[in-house]
Coordinates of C-alpha atoms (C1' of nucleotides) in Angstrom, one line a residue:
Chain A
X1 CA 0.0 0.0 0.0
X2 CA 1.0 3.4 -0.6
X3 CA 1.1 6.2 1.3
X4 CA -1.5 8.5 1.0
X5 CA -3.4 11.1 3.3
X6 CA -6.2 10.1 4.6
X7 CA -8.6 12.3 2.9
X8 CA -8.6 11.8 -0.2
X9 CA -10.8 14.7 -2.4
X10 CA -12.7 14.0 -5.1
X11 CA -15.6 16.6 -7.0
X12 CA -18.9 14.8 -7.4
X13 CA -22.1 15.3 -8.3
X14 CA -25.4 14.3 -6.7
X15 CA -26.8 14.8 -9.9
X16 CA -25.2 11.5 -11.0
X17 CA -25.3 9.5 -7.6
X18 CA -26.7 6.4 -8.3
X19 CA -27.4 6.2 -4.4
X20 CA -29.7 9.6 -5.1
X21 CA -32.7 7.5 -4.4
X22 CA -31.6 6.2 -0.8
X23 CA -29.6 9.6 0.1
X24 CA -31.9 12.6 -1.2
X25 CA -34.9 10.9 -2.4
X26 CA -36.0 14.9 -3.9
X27 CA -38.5 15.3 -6.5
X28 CA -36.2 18.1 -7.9
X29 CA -36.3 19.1 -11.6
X30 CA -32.8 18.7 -12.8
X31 CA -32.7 22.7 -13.2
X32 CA -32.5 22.4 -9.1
X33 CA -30.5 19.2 -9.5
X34 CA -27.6 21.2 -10.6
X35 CA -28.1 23.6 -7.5
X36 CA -28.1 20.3 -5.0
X37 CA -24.8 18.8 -6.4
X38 CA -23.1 22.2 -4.3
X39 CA -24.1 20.4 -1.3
X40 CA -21.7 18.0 -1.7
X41 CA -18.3 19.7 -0.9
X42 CA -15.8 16.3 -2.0
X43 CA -15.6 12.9 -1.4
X44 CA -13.7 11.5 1.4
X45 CA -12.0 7.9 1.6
X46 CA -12.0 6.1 4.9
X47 CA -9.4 3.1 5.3
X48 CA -11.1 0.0 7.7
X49 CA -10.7 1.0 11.1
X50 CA -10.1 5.0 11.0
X51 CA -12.3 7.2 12.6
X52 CA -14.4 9.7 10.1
X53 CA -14.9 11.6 12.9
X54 CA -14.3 11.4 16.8
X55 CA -15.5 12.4 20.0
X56 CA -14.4 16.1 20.8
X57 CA -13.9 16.6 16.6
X58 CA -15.5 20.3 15.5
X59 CA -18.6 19.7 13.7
X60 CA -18.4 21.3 10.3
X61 CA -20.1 18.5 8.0
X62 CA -22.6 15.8 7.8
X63 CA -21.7 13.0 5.7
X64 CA -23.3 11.0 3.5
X65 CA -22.3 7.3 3.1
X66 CA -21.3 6.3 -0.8
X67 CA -19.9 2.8 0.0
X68 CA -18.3 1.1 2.7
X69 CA -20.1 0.0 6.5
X70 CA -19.7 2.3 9.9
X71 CA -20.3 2.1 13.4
X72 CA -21.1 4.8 15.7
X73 CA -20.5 4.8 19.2
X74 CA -20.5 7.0 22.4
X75 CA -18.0 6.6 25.5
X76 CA -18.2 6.9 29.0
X77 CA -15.9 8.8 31.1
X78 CA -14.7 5.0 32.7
X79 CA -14.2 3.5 28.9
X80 CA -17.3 1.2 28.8
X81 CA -18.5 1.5 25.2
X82 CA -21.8 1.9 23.5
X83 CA -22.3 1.1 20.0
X84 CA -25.5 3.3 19.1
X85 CA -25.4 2.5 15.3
X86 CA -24.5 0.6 12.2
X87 CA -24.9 2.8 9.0
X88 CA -24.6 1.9 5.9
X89 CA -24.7 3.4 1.7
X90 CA -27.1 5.9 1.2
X91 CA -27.2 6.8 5.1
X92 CA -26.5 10.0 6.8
X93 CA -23.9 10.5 9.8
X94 CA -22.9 13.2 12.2
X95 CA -26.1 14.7 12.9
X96 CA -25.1 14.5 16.7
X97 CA -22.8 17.1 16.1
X98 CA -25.0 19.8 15.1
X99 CA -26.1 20.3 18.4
X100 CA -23.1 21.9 20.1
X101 CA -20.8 22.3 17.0
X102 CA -18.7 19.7 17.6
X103 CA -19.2 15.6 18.0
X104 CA -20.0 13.7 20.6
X105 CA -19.3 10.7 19.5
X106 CA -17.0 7.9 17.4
X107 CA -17.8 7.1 13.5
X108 CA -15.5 4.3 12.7
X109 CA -15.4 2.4 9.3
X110 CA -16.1 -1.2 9.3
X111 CA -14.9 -1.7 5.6
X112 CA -13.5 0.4 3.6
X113 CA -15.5 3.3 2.8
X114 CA -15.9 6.5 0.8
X115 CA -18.3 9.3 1.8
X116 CA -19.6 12.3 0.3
X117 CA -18.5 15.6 2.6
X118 CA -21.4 17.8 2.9
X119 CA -20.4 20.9 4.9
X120 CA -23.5 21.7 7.2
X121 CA -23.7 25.9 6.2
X122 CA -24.5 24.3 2.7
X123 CA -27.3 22.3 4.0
X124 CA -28.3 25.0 6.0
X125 CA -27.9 28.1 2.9
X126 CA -29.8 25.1 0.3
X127 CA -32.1 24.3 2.7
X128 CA -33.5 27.8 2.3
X129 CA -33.4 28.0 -0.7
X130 CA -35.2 24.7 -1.5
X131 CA -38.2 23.7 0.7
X132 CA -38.3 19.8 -0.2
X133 CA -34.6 19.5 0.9
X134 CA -35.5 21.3 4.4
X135 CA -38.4 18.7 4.8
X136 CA -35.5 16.0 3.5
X137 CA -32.8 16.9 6.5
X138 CA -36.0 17.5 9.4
X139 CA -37.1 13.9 8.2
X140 CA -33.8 12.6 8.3
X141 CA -33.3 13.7 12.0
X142 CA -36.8 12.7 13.0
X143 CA -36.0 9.0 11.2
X144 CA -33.0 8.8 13.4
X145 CA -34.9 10.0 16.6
X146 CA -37.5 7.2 16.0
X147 CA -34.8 4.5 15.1
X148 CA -33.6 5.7 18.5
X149 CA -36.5 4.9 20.0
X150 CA -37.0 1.7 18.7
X151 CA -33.1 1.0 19.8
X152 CA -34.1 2.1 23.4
X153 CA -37.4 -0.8 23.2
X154 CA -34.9 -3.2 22.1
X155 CA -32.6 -2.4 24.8
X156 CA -35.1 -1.9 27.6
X157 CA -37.7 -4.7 27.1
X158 CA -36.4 -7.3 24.9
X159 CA -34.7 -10.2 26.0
X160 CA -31.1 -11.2 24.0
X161 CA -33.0 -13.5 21.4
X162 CA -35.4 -11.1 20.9
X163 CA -32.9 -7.9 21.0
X164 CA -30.9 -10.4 18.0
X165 CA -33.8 -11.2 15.8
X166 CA -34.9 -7.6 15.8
X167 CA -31.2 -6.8 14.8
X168 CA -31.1 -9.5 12.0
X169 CA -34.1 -8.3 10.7
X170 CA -33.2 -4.5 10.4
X171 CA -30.1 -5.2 8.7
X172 CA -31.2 -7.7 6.1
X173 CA -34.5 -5.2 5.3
X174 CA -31.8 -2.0 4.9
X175 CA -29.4 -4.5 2.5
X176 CA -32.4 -5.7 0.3
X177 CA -33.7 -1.8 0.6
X178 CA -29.6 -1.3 -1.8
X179 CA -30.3 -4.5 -4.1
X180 CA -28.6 -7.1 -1.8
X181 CA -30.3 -10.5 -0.8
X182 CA -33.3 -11.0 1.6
X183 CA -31.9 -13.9 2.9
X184 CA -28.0 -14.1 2.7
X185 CA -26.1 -11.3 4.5
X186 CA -21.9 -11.4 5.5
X187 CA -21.6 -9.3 8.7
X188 CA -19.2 -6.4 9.1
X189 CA -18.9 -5.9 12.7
X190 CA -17.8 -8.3 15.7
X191 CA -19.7 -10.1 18.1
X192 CA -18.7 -8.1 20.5
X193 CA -19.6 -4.9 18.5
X194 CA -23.1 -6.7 17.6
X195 CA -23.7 -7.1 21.9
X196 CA -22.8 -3.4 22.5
X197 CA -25.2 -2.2 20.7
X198 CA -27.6 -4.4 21.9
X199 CA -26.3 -4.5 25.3
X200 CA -25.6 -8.0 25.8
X201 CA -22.1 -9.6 26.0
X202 CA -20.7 -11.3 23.4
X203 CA -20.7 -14.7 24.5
X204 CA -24.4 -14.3 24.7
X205 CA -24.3 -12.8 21.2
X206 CA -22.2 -15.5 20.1
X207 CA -24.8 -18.0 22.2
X208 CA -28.2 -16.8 20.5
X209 CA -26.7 -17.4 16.8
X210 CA -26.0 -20.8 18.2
X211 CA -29.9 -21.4 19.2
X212 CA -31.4 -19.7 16.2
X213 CA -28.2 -22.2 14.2
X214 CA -30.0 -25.7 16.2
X215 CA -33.2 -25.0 15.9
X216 CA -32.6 -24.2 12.0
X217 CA -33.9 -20.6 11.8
X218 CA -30.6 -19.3 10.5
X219 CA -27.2 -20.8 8.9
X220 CA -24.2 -19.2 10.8
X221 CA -20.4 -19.5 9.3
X222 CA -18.6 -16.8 11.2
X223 CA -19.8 -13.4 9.9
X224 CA -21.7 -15.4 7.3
X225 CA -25.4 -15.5 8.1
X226 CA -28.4 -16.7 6.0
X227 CA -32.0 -16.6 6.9
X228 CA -34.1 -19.9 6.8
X229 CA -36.8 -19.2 8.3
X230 CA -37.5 -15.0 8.3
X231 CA -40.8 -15.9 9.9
X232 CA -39.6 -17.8 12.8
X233 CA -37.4 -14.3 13.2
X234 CA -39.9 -12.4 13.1
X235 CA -42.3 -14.3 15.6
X236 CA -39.0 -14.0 18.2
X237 CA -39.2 -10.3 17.5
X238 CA -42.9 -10.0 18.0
X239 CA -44.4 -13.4 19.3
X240 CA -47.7 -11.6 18.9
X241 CA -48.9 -10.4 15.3
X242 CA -46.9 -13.4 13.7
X243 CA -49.7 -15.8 13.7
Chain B
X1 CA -63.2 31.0 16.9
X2 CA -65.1 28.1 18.2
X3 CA -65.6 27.1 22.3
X4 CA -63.5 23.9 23.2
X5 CA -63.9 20.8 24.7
X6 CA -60.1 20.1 26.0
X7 CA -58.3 22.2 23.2
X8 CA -58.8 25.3 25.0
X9 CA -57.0 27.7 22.4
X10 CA -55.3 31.3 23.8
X11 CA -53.3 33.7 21.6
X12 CA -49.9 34.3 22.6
X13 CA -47.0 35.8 21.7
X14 CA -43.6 34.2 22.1
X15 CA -42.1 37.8 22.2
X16 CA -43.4 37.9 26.0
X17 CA -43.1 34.4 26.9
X18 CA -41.1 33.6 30.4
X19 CA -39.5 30.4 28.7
X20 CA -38.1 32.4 25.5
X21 CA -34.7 32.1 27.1
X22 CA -35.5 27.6 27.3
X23 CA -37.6 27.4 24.7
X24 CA -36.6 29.7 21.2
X25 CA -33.0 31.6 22.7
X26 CA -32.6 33.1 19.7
X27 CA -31.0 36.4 19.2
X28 CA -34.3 38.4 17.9
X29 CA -34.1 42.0 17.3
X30 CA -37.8 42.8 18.2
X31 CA -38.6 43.5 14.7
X32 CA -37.9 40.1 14.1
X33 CA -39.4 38.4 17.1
X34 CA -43.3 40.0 15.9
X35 CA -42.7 37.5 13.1
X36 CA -41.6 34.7 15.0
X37 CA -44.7 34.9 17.3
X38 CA -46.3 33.6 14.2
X39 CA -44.6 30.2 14.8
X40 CA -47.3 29.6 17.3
X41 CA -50.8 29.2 16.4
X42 CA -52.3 28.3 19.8
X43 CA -52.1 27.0 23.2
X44 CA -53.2 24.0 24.5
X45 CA -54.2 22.6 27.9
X46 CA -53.7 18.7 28.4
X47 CA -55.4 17.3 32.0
X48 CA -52.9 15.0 33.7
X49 CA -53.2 11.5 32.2
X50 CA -54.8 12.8 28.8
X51 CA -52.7 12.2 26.0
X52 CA -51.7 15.6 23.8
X53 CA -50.5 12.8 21.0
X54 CA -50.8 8.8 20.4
X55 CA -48.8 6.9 18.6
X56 CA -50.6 7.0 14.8
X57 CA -52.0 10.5 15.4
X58 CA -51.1 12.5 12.3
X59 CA -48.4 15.2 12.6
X60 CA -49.0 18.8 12.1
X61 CA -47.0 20.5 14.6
X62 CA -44.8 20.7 17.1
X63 CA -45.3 21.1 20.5
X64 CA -43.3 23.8 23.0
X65 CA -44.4 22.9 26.6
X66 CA -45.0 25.8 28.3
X67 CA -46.5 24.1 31.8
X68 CA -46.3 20.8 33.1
X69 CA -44.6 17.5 33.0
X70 CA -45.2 15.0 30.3
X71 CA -43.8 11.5 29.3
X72 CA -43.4 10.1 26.2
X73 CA -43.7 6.5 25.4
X74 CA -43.4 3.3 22.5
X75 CA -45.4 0.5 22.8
X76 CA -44.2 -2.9 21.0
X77 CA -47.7 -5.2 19.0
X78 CA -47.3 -7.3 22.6
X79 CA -48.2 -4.6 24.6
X80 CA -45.3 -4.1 26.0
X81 CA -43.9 -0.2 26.5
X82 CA -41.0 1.6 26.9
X83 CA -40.9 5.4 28.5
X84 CA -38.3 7.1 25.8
X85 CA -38.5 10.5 28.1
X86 CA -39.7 12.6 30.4
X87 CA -40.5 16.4 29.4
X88 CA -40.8 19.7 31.2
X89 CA -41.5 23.6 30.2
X90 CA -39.1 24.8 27.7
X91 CA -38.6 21.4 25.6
X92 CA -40.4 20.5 22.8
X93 CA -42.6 17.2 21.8
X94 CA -43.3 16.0 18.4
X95 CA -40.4 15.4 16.3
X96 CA -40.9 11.3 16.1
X97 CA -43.8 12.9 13.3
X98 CA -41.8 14.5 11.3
X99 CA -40.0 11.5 9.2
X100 CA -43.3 9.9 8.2
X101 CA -46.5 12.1 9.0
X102 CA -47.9 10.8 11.9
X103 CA -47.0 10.0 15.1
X104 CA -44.9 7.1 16.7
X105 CA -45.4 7.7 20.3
X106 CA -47.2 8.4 22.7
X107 CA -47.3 12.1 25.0
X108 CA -48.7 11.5 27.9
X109 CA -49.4 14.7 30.3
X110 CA -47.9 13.2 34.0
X111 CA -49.4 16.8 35.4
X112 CA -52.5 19.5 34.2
X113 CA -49.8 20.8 31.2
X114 CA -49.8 23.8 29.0
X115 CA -48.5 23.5 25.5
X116 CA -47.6 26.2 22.9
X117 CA -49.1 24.7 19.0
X118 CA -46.1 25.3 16.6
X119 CA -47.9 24.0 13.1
X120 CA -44.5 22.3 11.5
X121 CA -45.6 24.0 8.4
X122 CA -44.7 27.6 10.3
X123 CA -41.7 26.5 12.0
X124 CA -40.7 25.0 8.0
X125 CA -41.9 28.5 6.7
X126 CA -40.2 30.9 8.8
X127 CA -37.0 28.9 9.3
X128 CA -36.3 29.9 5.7
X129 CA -36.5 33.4 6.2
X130 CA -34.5 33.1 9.8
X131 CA -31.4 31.2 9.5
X132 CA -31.5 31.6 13.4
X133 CA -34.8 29.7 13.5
X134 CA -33.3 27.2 10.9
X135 CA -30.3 27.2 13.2
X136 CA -32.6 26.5 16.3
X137 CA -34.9 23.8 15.0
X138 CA -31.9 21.7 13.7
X139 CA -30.2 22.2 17.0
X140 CA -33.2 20.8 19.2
X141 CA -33.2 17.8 17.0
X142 CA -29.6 16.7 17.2
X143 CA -29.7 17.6 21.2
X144 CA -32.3 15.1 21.1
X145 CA -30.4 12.4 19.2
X146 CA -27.4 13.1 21.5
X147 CA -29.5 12.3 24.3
X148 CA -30.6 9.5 23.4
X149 CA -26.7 8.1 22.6
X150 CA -26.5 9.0 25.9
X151 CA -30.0 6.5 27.4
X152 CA -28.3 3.6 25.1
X153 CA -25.5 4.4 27.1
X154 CA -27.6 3.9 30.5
X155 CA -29.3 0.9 29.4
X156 CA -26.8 -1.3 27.1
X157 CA -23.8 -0.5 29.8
X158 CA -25.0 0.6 33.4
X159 CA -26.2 -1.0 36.1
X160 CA -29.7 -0.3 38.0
X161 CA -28.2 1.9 40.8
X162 CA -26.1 3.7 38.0
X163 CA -28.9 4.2 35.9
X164 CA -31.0 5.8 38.8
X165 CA -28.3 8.2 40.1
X166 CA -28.1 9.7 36.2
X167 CA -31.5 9.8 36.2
X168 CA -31.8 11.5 39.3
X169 CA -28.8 13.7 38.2
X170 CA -30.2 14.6 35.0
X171 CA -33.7 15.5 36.6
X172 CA -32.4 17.9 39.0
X173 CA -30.0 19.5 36.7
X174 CA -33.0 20.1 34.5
X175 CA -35.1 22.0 37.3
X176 CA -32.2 24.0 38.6
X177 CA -31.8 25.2 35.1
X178 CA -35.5 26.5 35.4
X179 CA -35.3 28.0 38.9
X180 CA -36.0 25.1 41.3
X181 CA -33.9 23.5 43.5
X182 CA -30.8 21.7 43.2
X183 CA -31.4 19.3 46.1
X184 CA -34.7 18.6 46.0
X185 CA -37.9 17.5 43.8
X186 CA -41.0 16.0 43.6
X187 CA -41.0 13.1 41.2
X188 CA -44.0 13.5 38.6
X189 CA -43.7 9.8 37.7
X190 CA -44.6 6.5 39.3
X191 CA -41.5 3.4 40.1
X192 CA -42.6 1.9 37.2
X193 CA -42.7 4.8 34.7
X194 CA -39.0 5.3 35.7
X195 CA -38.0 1.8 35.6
X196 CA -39.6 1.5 32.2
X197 CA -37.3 4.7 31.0
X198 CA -33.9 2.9 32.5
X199 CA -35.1 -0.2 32.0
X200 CA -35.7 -1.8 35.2
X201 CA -38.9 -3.3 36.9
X202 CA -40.6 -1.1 39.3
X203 CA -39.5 -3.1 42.7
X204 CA -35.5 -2.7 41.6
X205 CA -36.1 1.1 40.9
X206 CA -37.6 0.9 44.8
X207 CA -35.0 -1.0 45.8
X208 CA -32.2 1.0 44.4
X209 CA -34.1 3.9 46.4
X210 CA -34.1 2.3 49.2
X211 CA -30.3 1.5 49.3
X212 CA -29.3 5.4 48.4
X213 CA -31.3 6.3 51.1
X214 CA -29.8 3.8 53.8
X215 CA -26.9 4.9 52.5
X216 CA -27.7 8.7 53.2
X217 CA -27.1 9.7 49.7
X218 CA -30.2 11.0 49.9
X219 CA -33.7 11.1 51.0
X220 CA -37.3 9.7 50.3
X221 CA -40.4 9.9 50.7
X222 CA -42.6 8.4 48.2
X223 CA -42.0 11.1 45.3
X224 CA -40.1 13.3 47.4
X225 CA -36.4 13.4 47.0
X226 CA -33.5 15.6 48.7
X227 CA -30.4 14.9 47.3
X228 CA -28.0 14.6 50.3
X229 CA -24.7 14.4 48.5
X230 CA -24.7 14.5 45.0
X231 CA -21.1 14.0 44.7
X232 CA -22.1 10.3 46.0
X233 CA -24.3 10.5 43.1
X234 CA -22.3 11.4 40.4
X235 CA -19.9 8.6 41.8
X236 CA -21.7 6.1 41.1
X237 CA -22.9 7.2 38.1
X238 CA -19.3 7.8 37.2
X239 CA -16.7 5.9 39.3
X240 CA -13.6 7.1 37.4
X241 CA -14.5 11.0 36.9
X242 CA -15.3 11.8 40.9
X243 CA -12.1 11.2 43.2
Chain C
dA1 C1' -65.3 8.6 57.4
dA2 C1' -65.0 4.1 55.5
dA3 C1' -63.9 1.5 51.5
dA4 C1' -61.6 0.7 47.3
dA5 C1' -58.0 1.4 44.3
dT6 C1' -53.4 2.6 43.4
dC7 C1' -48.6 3.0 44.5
dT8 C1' -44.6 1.7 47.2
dT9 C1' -41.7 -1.1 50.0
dT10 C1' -39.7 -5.4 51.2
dG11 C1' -38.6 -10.5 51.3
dA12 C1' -37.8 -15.1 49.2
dC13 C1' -36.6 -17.3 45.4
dA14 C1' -35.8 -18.1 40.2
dC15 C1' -33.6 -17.4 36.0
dA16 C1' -31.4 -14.9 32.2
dT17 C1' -27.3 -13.1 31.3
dG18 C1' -22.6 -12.1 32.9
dT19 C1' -18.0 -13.8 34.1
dC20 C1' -14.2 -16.7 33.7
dA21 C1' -11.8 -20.1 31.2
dA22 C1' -10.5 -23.3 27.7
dT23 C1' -10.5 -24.5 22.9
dA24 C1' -10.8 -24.0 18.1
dG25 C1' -10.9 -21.4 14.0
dA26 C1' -9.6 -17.4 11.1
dT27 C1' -6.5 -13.7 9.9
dT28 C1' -2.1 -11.1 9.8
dG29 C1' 2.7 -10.6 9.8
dC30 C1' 7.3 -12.1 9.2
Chain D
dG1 C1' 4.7 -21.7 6.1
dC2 C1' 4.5 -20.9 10.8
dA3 C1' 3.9 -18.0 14.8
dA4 C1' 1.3 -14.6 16.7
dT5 C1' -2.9 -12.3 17.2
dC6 C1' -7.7 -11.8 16.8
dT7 C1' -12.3 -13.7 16.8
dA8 C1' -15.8 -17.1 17.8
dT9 C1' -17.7 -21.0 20.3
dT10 C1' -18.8 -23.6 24.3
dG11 C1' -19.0 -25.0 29.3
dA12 C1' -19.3 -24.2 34.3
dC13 C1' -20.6 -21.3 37.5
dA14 C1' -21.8 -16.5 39.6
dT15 C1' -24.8 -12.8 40.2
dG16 C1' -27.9 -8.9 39.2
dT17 C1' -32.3 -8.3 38.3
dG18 C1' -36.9 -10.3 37.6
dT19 C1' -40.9 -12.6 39.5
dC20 C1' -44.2 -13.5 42.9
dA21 C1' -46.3 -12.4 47.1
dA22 C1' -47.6 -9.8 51.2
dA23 C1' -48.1 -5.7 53.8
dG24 C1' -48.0 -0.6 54.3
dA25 C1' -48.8 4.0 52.5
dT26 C1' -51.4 7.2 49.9
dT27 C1' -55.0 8.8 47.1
dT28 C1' -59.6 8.5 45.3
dT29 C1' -64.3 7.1 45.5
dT30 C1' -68.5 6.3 47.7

DNA sequence: AAAAATCTTTGACACATGTCAATAGATTGC
DNA sequence: GCAATCTATTGACATGTGTCAAAGATTTTT
């Protein structure tokens, strides 16, 4: 490998973003289009492992995922860690620094990833400009607020099979959402990654793929999973409106 | 306009509102601010226990609290809920509506509450013509998404008496800013409302009440509390930060 | 004021998940 | 190609919190 810096620039164009669908799904004549693609300041590569952004970073820009896989995760003062998301192409990060101009947590690629640098005055100034990209940013914030919400169920009601299932079933419905299969997925994060966001350990992780691997719900290799039975899943999820 | 049933509607001006400072601190020139009263269309009066939104309500507006206490909750097809927070005057209720037009949860009044309407479609207007606004709304959002990081925090890593000395922490911290004491409240919500928002069952939130208060941390009575030594609290909260 | 309903506290015990440890499998580096 | 390092699996046991039950408090209803 060569050296290079880290951030490497690149001019784009939403107006040719095959991921315009997922990322700024805008009914925009392509008069406007033109006016969106100054959003996007560059492109920014991400090797496995670096941070796009950390804790304590000044917030300039949110970023919009091209390819790769990220976690994002928030620290306490003693070390624990808590993974509070896995985001993927098409998805929006660093909202969570808006709020105090800088961030307050960790983005860390899980695969090698390339995102699209869209400094937050530009939002802001376009967002003016353009009522159906206002409503586009408020609904991405609200979408996170109620994912949150759905996180903090998971986390406060569910037991780990349950907590697992649900987590199974988001990620394989947000792959077949980008063209990938319903039923075959290869992982990107740890066990261990997987129980912190679902606050259980990873033995325990590790133990529920076992179960839902005997009782023939799902085929487990490692960080290769494929879905049997989505049904069976999805009655673990939610014993009740599954028949 | 027409008499109410429990909408009781009353014109008012944000310009003269006590919770300006909470609630919109924006840095108005007066001019400005006779527009930005426009953002609110009415109030509101909710009787403890009556909900001011449920959970498939359509949205319309936001919702700037301007007496009261209210929770808002989740409820999974089983039944089974989750508290996702507890809200007093100055914060606002109503962005789970935004992403997908209606409502995902629930806004439960815990005491007789006062809210100001905010029709989104005003907030959406006059945002564009005040960047401050703009600046404002996206702010409230992202504090929102930071604190609930910060719950996944609480519930994925912390144990029960942790939990409960944040929570208690939090609370406090929250009415000091507003003018009460720092030492001592009186807890709007029931054992099990709180457990349901860290994630415990009732009789463990009792229990972990029980031991601060043998332990002199601090004192109860029912929904009392005085807060004997919050450095105690924040200890356990935090072990490594305190000492 | 008595009765009923609700909320809180406390005890005894159960159980889901955590902890610790050993092994095996996969990946990385030399 | 082999050692070193991660990562995942599995077992045995520990423990924090849940469950069930009973008795006080407190508030509401009659």
């Amino acid at each position: 490998m060569k050296p290079e810096t880290i951030t490497e620039t690149i001019k784009v164009a939403c107006s040719s973003c095959n991921l315009r669908e997922l990322c700024m799904p805008i009914g925009f004549t392509s008069d406007d289009m033109q006016k969106l693609d100054s959003v996007v300041a560059t492109r920014r590569r991400i090797k496995q492992g670096d941070n796009l952004f950390s804790n304590g970073d000044s917030f300039t820009s949110l970023f919009a995922i091209r390819t790769g896989f990220f976690k994002t995760c928030v620290s306490a003062a003693d070390g624990r860690e808590q993974v509070t998301g896995f985001q993927m192409a098409g998805e929006i990060i660093g909202l969570d620094g808006i709020v105090s101009d800088y961030h307050s947590c960790n983005a860390v690629a899980l695969e090698d990833a390339e995102v699209c640098v869209m400094p937050f005055a530009n939002v802001e100034d376009l967002s003016r400009e353009f009522p159906q990209l206002q409503r586009h940013v408020h609904k991405i914030m609200s979408r996170e607020i109620v994912r949150e919400n759905s996180v903090m169920m998971l986390l406060g009601n569910m037991r780990a099979e349950e907590r697992l299932a649900a987590f199974l079933l988001n990620l394989v419905q947000r792959l077949h959402a980008r063209g990938f299969s319903q039923s075959e997925l290869t992982l990107r994060m740890s066990r261990e990654e997987i129980g912190s966001y679902l606050g259980m350990k990873l033995e325990t992780v590790s133990r529920a793929f076992s179960k839902f691997s005997d009782e023939g719900i799902i085929e487990v290799k490692q960080r290769y999973v494929r879905i049997i039975e989505p049904d069976a899943l999805k009655k673990i999820f939610n014993p009740e409106t599954c028949t």
